[in-house]
Every structure is written in C-alpha cells, then in structure tokens.
PDB file of C-alpha atoms and ligand atoms in Angstrom:
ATOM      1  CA  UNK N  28      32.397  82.430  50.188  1.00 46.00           C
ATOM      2  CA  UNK N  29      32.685  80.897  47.478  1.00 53.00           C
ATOM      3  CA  UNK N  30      32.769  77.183  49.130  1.00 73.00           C
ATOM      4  CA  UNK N  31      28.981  77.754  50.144  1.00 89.00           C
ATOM      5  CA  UNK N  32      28.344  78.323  46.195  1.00 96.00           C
ATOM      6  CA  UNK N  33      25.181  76.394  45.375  1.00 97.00           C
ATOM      7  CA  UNK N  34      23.896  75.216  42.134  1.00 98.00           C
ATOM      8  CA  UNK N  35      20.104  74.902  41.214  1.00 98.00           C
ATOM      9  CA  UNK N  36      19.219  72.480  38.108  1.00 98.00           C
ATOM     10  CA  UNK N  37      15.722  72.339  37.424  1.00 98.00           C
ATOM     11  CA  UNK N  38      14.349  71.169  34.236  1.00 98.00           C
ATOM     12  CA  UNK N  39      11.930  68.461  32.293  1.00 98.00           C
ATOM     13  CA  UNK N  40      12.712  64.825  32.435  1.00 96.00           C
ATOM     14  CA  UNK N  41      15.662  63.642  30.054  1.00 95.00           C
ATOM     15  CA  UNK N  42      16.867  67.234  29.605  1.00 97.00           C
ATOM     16  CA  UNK N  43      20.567  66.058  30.995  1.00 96.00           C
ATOM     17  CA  UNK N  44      19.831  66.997  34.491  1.00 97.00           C
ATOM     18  CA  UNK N  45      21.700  64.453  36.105  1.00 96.00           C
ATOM     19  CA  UNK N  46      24.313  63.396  34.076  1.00 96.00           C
ATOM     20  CA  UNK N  47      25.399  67.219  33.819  1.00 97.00           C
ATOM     21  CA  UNK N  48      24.981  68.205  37.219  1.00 97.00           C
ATOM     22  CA  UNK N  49      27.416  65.289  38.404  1.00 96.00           C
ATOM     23  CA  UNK N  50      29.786  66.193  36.219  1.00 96.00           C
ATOM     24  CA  UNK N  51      29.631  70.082  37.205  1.00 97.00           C
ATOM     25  CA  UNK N  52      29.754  68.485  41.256  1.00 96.00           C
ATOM     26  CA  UNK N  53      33.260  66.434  40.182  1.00 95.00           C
ATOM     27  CA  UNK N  54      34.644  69.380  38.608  1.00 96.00           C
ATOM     28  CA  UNK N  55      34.413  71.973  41.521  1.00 96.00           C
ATOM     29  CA  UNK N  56      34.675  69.290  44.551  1.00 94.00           C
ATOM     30  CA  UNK N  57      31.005  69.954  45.114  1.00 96.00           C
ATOM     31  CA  UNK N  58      28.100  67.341  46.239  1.00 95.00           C
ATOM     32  CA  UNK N  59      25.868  66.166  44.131  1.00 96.00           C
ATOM     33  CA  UNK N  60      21.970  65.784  45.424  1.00 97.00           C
ATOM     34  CA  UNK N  61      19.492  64.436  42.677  1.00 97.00           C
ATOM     35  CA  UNK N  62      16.260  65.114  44.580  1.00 98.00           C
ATOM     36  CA  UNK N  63      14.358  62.990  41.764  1.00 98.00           C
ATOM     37  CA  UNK N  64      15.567  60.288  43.590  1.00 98.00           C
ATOM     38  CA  UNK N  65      13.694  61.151  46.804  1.00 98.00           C
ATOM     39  CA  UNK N  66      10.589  60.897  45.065  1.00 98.00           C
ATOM     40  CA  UNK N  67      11.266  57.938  43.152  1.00 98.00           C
ATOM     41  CA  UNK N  68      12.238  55.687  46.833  1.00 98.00           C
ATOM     42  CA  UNK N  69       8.655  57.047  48.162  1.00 98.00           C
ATOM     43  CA  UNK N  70       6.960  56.140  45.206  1.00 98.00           C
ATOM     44  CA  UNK N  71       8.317  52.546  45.269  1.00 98.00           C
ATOM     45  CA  UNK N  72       7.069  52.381  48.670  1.00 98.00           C
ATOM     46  CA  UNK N  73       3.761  53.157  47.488  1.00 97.00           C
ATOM     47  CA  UNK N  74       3.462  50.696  44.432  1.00 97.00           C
ATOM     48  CA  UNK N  75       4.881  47.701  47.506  1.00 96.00           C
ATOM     49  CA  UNK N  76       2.574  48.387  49.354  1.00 93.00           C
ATOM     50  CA  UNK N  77      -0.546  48.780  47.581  1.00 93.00           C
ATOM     51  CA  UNK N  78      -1.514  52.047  48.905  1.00 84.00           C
ATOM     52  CA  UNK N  79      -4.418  54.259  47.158  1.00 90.00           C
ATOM     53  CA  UNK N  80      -2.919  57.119  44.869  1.00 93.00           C
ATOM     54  CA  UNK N  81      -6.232  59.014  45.733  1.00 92.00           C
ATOM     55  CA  UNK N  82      -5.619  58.910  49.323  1.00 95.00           C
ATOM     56  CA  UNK N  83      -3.404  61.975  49.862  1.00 95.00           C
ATOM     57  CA  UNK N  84      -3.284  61.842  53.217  1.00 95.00           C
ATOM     58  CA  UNK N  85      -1.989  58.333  53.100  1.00 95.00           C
ATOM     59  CA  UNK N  86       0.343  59.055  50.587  1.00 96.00           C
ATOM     60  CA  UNK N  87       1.595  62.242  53.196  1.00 96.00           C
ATOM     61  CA  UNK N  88       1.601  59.566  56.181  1.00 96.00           C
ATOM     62  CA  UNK N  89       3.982  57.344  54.427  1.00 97.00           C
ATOM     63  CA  UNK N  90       6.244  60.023  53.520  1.00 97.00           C
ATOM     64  CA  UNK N  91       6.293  61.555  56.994  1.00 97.00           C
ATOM     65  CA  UNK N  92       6.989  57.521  58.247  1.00 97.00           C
ATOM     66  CA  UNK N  93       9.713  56.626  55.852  1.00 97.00           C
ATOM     67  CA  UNK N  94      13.358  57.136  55.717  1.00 97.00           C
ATOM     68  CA  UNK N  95      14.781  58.120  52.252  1.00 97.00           C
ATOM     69  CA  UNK N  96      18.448  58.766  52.752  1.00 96.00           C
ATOM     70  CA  UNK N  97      20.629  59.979  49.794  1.00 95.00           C
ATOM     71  CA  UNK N  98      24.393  59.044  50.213  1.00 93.00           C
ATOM     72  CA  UNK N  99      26.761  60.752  47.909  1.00 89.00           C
ATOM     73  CA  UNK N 100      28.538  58.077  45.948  1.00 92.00           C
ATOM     74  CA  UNK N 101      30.539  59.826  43.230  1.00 85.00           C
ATOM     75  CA  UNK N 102      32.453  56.391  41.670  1.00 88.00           C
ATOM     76  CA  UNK N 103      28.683  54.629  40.885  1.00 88.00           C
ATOM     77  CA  UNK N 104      26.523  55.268  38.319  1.00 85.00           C
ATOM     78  CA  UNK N 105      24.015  57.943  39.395  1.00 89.00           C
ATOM     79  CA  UNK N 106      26.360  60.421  41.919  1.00 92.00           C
ATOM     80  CA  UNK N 107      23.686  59.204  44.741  1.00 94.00           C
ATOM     81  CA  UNK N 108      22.762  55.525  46.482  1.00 97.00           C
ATOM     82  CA  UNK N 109      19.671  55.913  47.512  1.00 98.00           C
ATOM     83  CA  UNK N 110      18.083  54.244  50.639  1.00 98.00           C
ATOM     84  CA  UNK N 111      14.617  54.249  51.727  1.00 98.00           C
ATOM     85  CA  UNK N 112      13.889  52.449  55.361  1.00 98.00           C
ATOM     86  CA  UNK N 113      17.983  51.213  55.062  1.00 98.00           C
ATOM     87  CA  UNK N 114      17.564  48.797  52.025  1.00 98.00           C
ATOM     88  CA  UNK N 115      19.161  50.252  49.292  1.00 98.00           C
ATOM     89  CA  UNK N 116      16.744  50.956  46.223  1.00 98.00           C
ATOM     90  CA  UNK N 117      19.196  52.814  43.928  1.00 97.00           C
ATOM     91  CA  UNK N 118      18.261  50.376  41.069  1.00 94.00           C
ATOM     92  CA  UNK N 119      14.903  49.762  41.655  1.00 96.00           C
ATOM     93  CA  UNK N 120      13.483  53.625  41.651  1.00 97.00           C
ATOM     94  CA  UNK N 121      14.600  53.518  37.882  1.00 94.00           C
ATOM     95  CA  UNK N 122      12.221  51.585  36.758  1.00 94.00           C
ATOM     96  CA  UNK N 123       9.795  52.470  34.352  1.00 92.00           C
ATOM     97  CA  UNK N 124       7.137  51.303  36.691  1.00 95.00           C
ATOM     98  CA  UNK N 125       7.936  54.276  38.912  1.00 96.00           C
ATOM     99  CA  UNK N 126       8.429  56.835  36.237  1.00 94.00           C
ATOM    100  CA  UNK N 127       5.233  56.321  35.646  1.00 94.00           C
ATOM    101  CA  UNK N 128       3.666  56.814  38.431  1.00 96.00           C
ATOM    102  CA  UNK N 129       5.936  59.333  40.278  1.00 97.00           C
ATOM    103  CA  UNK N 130       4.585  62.413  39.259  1.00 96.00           C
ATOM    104  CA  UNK N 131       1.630  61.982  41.095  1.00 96.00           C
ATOM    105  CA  UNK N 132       3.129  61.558  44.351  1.00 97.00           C
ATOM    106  CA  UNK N 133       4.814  64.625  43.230  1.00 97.00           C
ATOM    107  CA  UNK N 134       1.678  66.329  43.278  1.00 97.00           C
ATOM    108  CA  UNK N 135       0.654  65.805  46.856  1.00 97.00           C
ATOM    109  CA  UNK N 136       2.131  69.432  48.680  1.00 98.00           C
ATOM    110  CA  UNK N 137       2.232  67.641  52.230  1.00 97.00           C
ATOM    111  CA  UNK N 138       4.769  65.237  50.618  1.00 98.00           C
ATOM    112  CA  UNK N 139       6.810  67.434  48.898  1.00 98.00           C
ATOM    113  CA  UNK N 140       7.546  69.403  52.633  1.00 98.00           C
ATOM    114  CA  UNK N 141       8.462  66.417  54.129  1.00 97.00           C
ATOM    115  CA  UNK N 142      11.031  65.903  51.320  1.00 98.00           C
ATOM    116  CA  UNK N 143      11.985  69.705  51.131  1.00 98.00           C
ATOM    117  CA  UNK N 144      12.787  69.828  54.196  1.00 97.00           C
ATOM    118  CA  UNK N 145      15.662  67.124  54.005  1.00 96.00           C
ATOM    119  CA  UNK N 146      16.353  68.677  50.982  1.00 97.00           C
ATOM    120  CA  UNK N 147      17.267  72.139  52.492  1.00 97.00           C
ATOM    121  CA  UNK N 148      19.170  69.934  55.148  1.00 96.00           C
ATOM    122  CA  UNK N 149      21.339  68.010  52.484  1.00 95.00           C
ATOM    123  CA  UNK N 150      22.491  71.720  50.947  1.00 96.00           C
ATOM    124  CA  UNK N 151      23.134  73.947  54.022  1.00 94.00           C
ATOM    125  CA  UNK N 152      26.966  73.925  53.942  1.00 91.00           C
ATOM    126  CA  UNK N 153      26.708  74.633  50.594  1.00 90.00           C
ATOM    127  CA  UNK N 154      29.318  73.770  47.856  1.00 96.00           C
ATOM    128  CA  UNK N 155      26.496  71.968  46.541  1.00 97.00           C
ATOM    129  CA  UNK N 156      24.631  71.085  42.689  1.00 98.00           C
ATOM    130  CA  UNK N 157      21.259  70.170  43.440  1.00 98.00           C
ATOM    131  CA  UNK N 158      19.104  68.956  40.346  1.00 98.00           C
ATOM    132  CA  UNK N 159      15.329  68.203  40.210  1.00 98.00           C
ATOM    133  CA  UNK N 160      12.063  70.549  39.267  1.00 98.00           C
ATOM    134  CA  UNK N 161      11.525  73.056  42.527  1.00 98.00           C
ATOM    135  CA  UNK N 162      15.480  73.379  43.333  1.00 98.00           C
ATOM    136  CA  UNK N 163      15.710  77.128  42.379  1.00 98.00           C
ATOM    137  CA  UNK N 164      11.933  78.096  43.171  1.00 98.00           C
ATOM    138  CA  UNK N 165      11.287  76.303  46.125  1.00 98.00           C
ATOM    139  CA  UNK N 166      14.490  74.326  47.944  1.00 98.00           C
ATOM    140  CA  UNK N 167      16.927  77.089  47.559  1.00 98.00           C
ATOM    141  CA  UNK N 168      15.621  80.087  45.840  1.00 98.00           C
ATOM    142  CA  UNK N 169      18.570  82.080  46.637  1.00 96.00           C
ATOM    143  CA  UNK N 170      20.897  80.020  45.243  1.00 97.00           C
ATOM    144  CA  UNK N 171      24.123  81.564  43.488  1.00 97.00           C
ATOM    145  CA  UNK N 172      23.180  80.039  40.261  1.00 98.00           C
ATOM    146  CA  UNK N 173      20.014  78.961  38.468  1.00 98.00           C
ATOM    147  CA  UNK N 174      20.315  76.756  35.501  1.00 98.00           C
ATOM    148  CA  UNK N 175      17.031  75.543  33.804  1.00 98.00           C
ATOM    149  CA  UNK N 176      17.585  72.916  31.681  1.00 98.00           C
ATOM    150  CA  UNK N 177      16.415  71.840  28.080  1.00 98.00           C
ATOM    151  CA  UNK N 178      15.992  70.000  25.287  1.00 98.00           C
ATOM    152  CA  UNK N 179      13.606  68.846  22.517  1.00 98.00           C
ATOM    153  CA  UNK N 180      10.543  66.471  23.528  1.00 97.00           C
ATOM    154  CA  UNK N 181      12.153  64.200  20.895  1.00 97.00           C
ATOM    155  CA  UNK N 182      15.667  64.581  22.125  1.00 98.00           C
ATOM    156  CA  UNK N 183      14.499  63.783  25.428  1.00 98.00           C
ATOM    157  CA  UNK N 184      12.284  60.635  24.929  1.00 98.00           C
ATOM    158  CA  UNK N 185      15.180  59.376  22.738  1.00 97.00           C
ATOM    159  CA  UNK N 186      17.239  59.445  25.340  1.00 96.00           C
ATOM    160  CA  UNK N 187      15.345  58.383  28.243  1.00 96.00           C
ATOM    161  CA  UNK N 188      14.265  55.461  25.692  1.00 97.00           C
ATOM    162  CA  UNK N 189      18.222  54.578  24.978  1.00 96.00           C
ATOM    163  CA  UNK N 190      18.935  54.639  28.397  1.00 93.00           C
ATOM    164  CA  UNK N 191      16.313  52.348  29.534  1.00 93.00           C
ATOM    165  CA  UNK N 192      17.126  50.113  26.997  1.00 95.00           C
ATOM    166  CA  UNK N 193      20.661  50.131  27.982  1.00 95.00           C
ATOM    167  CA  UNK N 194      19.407  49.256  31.479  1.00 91.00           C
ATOM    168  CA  UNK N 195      17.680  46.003  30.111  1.00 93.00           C
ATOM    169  CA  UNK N 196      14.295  47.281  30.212  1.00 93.00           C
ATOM    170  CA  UNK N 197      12.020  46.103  27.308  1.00 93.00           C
ATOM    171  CA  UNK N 198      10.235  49.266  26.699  1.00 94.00           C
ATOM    172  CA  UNK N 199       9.017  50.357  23.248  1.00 96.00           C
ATOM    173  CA  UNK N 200       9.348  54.174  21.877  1.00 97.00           C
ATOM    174  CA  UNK N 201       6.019  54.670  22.322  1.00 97.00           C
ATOM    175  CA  UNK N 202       6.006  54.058  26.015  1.00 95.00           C
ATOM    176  CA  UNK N 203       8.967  56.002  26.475  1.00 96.00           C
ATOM    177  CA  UNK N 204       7.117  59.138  25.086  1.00 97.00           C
ATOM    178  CA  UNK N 205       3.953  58.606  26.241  1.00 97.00           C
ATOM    179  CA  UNK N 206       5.622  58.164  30.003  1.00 95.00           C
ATOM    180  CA  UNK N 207       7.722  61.531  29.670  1.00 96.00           C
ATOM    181  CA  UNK N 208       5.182  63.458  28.311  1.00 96.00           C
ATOM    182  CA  UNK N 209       2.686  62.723  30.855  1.00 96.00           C
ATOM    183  CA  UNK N 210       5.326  63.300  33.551  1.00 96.00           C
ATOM    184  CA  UNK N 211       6.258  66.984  32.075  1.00 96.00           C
ATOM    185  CA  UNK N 212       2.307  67.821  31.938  1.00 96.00           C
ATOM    186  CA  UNK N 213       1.572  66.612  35.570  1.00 96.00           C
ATOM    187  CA  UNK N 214       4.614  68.162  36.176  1.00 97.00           C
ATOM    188  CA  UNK N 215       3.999  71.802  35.030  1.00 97.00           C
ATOM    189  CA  UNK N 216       0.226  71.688  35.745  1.00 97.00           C
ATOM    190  CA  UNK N 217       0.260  70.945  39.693  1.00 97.00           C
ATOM    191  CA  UNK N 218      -0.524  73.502  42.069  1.00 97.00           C
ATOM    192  CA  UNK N 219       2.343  72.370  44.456  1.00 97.00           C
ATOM    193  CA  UNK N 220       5.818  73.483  43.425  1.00 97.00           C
ATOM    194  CA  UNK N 221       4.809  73.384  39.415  1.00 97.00           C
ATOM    195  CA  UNK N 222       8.004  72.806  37.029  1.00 97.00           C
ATOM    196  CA  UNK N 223       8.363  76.101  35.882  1.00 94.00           C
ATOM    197  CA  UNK N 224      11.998  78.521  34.504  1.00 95.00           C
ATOM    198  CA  UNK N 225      12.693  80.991  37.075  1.00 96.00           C
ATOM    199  CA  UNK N 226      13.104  84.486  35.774  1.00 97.00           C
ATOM    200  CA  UNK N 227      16.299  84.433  37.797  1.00 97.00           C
ATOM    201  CA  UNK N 228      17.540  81.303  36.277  1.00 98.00           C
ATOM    202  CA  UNK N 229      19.939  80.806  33.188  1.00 98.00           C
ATOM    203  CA  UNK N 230      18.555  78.421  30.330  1.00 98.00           C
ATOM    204  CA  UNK N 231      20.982  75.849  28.931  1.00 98.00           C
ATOM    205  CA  UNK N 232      19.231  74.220  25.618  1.00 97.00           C
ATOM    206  CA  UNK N 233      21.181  70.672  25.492  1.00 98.00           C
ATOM    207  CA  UNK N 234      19.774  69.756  21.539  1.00 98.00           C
ATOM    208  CA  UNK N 235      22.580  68.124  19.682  1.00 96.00           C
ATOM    209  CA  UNK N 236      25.214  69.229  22.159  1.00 97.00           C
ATOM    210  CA  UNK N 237      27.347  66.763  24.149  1.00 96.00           C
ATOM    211  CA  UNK N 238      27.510  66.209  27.945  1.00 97.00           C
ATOM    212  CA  UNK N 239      31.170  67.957  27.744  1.00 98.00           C
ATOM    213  CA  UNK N 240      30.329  70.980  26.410  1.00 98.00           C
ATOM    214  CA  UNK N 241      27.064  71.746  28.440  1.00 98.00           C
ATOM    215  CA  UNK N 242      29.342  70.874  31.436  1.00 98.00           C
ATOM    216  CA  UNK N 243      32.028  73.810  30.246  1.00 98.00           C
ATOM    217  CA  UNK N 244      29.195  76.375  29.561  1.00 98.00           C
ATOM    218  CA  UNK N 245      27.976  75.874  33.110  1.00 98.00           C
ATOM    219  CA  UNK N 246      31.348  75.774  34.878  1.00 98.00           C
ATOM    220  CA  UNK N 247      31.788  79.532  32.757  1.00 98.00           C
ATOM    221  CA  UNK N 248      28.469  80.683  34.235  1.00 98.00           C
ATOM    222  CA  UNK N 249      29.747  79.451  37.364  1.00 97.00           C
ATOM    223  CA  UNK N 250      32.889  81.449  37.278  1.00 96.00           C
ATOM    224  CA  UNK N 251      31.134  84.688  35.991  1.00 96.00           C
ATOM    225  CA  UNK N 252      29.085  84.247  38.645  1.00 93.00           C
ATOM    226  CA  UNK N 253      31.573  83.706  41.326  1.00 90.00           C
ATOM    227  CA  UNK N 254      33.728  87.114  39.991  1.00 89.00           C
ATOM    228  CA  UNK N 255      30.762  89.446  40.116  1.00 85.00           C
ATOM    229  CA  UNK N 256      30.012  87.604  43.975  1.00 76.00           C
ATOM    230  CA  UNK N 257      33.241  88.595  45.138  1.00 74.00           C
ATOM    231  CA  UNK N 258      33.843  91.967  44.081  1.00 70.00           C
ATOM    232  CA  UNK N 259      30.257  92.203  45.563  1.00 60.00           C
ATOM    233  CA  UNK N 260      27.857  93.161  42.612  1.00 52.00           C
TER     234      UNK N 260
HETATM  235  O1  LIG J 312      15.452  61.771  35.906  1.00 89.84           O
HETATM  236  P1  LIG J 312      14.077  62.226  35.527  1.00 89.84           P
HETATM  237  O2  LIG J 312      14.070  63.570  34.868  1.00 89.84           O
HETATM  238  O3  LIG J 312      13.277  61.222  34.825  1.00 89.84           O
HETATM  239  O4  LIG J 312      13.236  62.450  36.828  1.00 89.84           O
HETATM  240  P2  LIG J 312      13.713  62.618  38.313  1.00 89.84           P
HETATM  241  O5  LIG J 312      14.577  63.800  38.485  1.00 89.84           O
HETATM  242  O6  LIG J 312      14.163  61.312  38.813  1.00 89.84           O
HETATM  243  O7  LIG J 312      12.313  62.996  38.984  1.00 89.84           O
HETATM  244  C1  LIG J 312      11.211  62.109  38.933  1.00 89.84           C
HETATM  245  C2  LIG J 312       9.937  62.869  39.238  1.00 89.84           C
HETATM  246  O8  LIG J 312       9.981  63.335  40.592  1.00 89.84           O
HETATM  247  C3  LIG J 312       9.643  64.104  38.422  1.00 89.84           C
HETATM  248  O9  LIG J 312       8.978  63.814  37.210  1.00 89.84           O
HETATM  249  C4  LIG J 312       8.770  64.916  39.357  1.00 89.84           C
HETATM  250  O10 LIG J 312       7.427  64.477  39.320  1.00 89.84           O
HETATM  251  C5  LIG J 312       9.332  64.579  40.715  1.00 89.84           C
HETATM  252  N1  LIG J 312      10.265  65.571  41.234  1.00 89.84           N
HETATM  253  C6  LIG J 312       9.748  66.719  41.789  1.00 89.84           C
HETATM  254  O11 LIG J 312       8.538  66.916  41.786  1.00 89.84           O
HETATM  255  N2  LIG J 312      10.577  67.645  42.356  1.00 89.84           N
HETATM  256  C7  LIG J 312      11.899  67.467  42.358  1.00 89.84           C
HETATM  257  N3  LIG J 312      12.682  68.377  42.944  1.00 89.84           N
HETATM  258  C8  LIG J 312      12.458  66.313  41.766  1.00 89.84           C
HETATM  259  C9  LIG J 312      11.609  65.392  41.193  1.00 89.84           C
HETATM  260  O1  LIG J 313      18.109  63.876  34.788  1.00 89.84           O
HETATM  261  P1  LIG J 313      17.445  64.004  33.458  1.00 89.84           P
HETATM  262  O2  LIG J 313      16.179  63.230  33.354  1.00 89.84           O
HETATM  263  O3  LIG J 313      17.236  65.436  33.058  1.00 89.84           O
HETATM  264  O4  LIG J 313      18.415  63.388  32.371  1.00 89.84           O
HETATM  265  P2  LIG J 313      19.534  62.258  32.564  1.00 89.84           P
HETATM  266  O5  LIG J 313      19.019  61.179  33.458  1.00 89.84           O
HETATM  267  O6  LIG J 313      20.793  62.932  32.921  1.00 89.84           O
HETATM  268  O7  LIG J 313      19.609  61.570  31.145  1.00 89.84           O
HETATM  269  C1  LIG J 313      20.086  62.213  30.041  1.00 89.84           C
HETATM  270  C2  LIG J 313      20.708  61.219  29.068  1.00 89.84           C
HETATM  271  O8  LIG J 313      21.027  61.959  27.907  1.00 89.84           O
HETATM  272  C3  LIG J 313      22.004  60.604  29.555  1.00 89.84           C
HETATM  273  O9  LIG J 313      22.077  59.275  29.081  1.00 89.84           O
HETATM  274  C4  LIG J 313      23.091  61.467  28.923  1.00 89.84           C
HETATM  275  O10 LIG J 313      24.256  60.764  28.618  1.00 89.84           O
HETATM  276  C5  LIG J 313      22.424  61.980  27.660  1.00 89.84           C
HETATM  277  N1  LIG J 313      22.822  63.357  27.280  1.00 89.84           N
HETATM  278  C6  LIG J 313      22.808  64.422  28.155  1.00 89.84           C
HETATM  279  O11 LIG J 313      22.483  64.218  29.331  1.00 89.84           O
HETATM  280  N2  LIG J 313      23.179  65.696  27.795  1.00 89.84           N
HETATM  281  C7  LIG J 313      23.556  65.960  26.553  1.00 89.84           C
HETATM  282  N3  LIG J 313      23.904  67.200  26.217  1.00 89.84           N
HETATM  283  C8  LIG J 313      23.573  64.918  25.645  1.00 89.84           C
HETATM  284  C9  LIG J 313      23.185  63.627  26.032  1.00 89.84           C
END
C-alpha cells in the first residue's frame, strides 16, 4: 500500500516546488517527476522553430509529434534529464527565454492532454512526488497527499532572480518579476487546467523557512497520512 503512495505538489513559480519535492522523493525512495519540465522541452521546440504562438492547432501538432522523455536522474541538479526528440535539453529549458514564453503553451488544452497523458503514465506504480500546477486537480486527483505550495511574490522573484543569476544568466530584478508575475497570472487565469489550491490539498507557506524544514513538515504529513491509510480511515 503504502509503496503506491503518491505525492501532488502544485504551486506558483519559485514557491520551492522542485527543490522540495526532490528532497521529499530521496527521503522515501520515491521518483521524482517535475512536469514543468515537459512544458519547458515543448516550448523550446516552439521558439527553434519559429512556429506562431496564435496557431493552437500548430502548437497541439507539435506536441502530439514530439518526444519529451523525463529520465529520473537523482545525482544531477534538477532530479530529471530531460529529452525532447533524444537530444538532451535539460539546460536549455531553463532559460529565461522559455520562462517567458511557457505559459502560453500552457494554455493550449489539446497540449496539455498530450502531456497528461505521459504524465499519468510516469506515476502509475506509484511511490511517486510529482510537482507542477494541475498535479492534484488534473494528473492525479486522487492522490494520497496534496501539498500546495507557497510563498511571497517577493520571496519568490528573489529567488528565481538568485538562481538565474547563479546559472550565469544576466537578468535584472525587474525582469525576474515581471517574468514570474506574468507566468502566475496566465497561469491562474486559463481556462485549461488553471493553477488553483485544491480544497483537498494541504498548504505549506515556505516564507523565511529553509528547504530542510519544509522537507520535515511534509515527510510528517506524509506519515499522518500513511497511519490514517492503513488503519483504513
Ligand atoms: O519551476 P517553475 O515554477 O518556474 O516552473 P515549471 O514548473 O518549470 O513550469 C513552467 C510552466 O509550465 C508553468 O509556469 C506553467 O505555465 C506550465 N506548467 C503547467 O501548466 N502545468 C504543469 N503541471 C507544470 C507546468
Ligand atoms: O519549482 P519552483 O519554481 O517552485 O521553485 P524551485 O525551482 O525549487 O526554486 C526555489 C529556490 O528557492 C531554490 O533555489 C531553493 O533553494 C530556494 N528555496 C526553496 O526552494 N525553499 C525554501 N523554503 C527556501 C529556499
């Protein structure tokens, strides 16, 4: 039972998402899926090859064409290499350049089935932390635990900022914030899959607390969660 435990993150960009949710996956032996990533590799696609962001049905052949595999690799960086038609983009989809123009391939519904399909695929044996912005309302709605994930606008833009710079991007503040608050609008506005806290799901606010002890409160909830599972309440 409690191998097939599975783990929904959902939450704004730069709430911790990733960085916590691979940590939670090393702890319990779990895999870690960042479905961000998915949509990052298509929209790279799109920039290279010039195609019109108007043209949905465009943007829903390319996605239907393409092959964005995620490969669990724990020891790098990010929990995930990420491939899209078998050249490996892990770098490249963190660029600012497609953070800022991700969320509207987001938006397109025919793309997101292609990719929640897969994404349903990657998660059936359970044992699994999946992080993105539809894991607990759309990919696996029954999952044993729902965590939505926040922080501060500022927080968040200063550390989306610091990590870019740490990356060797030569972004200012400004574009930081301007970039994540667009993305949390488009985001929470779209009519496919919207970013939204399940009533089901457990809110973790991540202000001015370290990775470590967001980590601990979720592997608690976990455990709570697992004892009331098993004596079947
Ligand atoms: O890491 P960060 O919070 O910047 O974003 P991400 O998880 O890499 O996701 C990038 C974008 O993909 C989001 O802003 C959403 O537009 C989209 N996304 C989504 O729509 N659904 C998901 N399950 C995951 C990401
Ligand atoms: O995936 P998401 O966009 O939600 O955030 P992320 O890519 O995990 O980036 C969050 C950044 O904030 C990382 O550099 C973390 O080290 C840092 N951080 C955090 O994730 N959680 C905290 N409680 C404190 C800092």
């Amino acid at each position: 039972l409690s191998d097939r435990f599975r783990i929904a993150i959902d939450g704004p960009a730069g709430a911790g998402k990733s960085t916590v949710a691979r940590r939670v996956a090393e702890r319990l032996g779990f895999l870690y899926v960042d479905t961000g990533a998915m949509y990052r590799a298509l929209t790279l696609k799109v920039l290279e090859w010039g195609a019109a962001w108007e043209d949905r049905s465009q943007l829903a052949r390319i996605a239907r064409e393409s092959r964005v595999e995620l490969v669990p690799a724990p020891e790098t960086p990010r929990g995930n290499q990420v491939f899209l038609d078998g050249r490996e983009v892990t770098e490249a989809v963190r660029s600012p350049q497609v953070g800022r123009y991700v969320s509207r391939l987001a938006a397109v519904a025919a793309v997101r089935d292609v990719l929640v399909e897969q994404q349903r695929a990657l998660a059936a044996r359970g044992g699994v932390v999946m992080d993105g912005r539809d894991v607990g309302s759309v990919i696996l709605p029954d999952a044993e635990l729902k965590i939505f994930l926040t922080a501060t606008p500022e927080e968040r833009v200063r550390r989306r900022w610091a990590e870019l710079r740490a990356q060797g991007f030569d972004v200012t503040w400004d574009d930081v914030a301007r970039d994540v608050s667009e993305r949390d609008r488009l985001d929470q506005a779209r009519s496919a899959s919207p970013l939204r806290r399940m009533p089901d799901a457990v809110e973790v606010e991540t202000t001015g607390r370290d990775v470590d002890a967001v980590v601990d409160e979720i592997l608690r909830l976990v455990e709570r969660r697992r004892a009331s599972c098993s004596t079947g309440s």
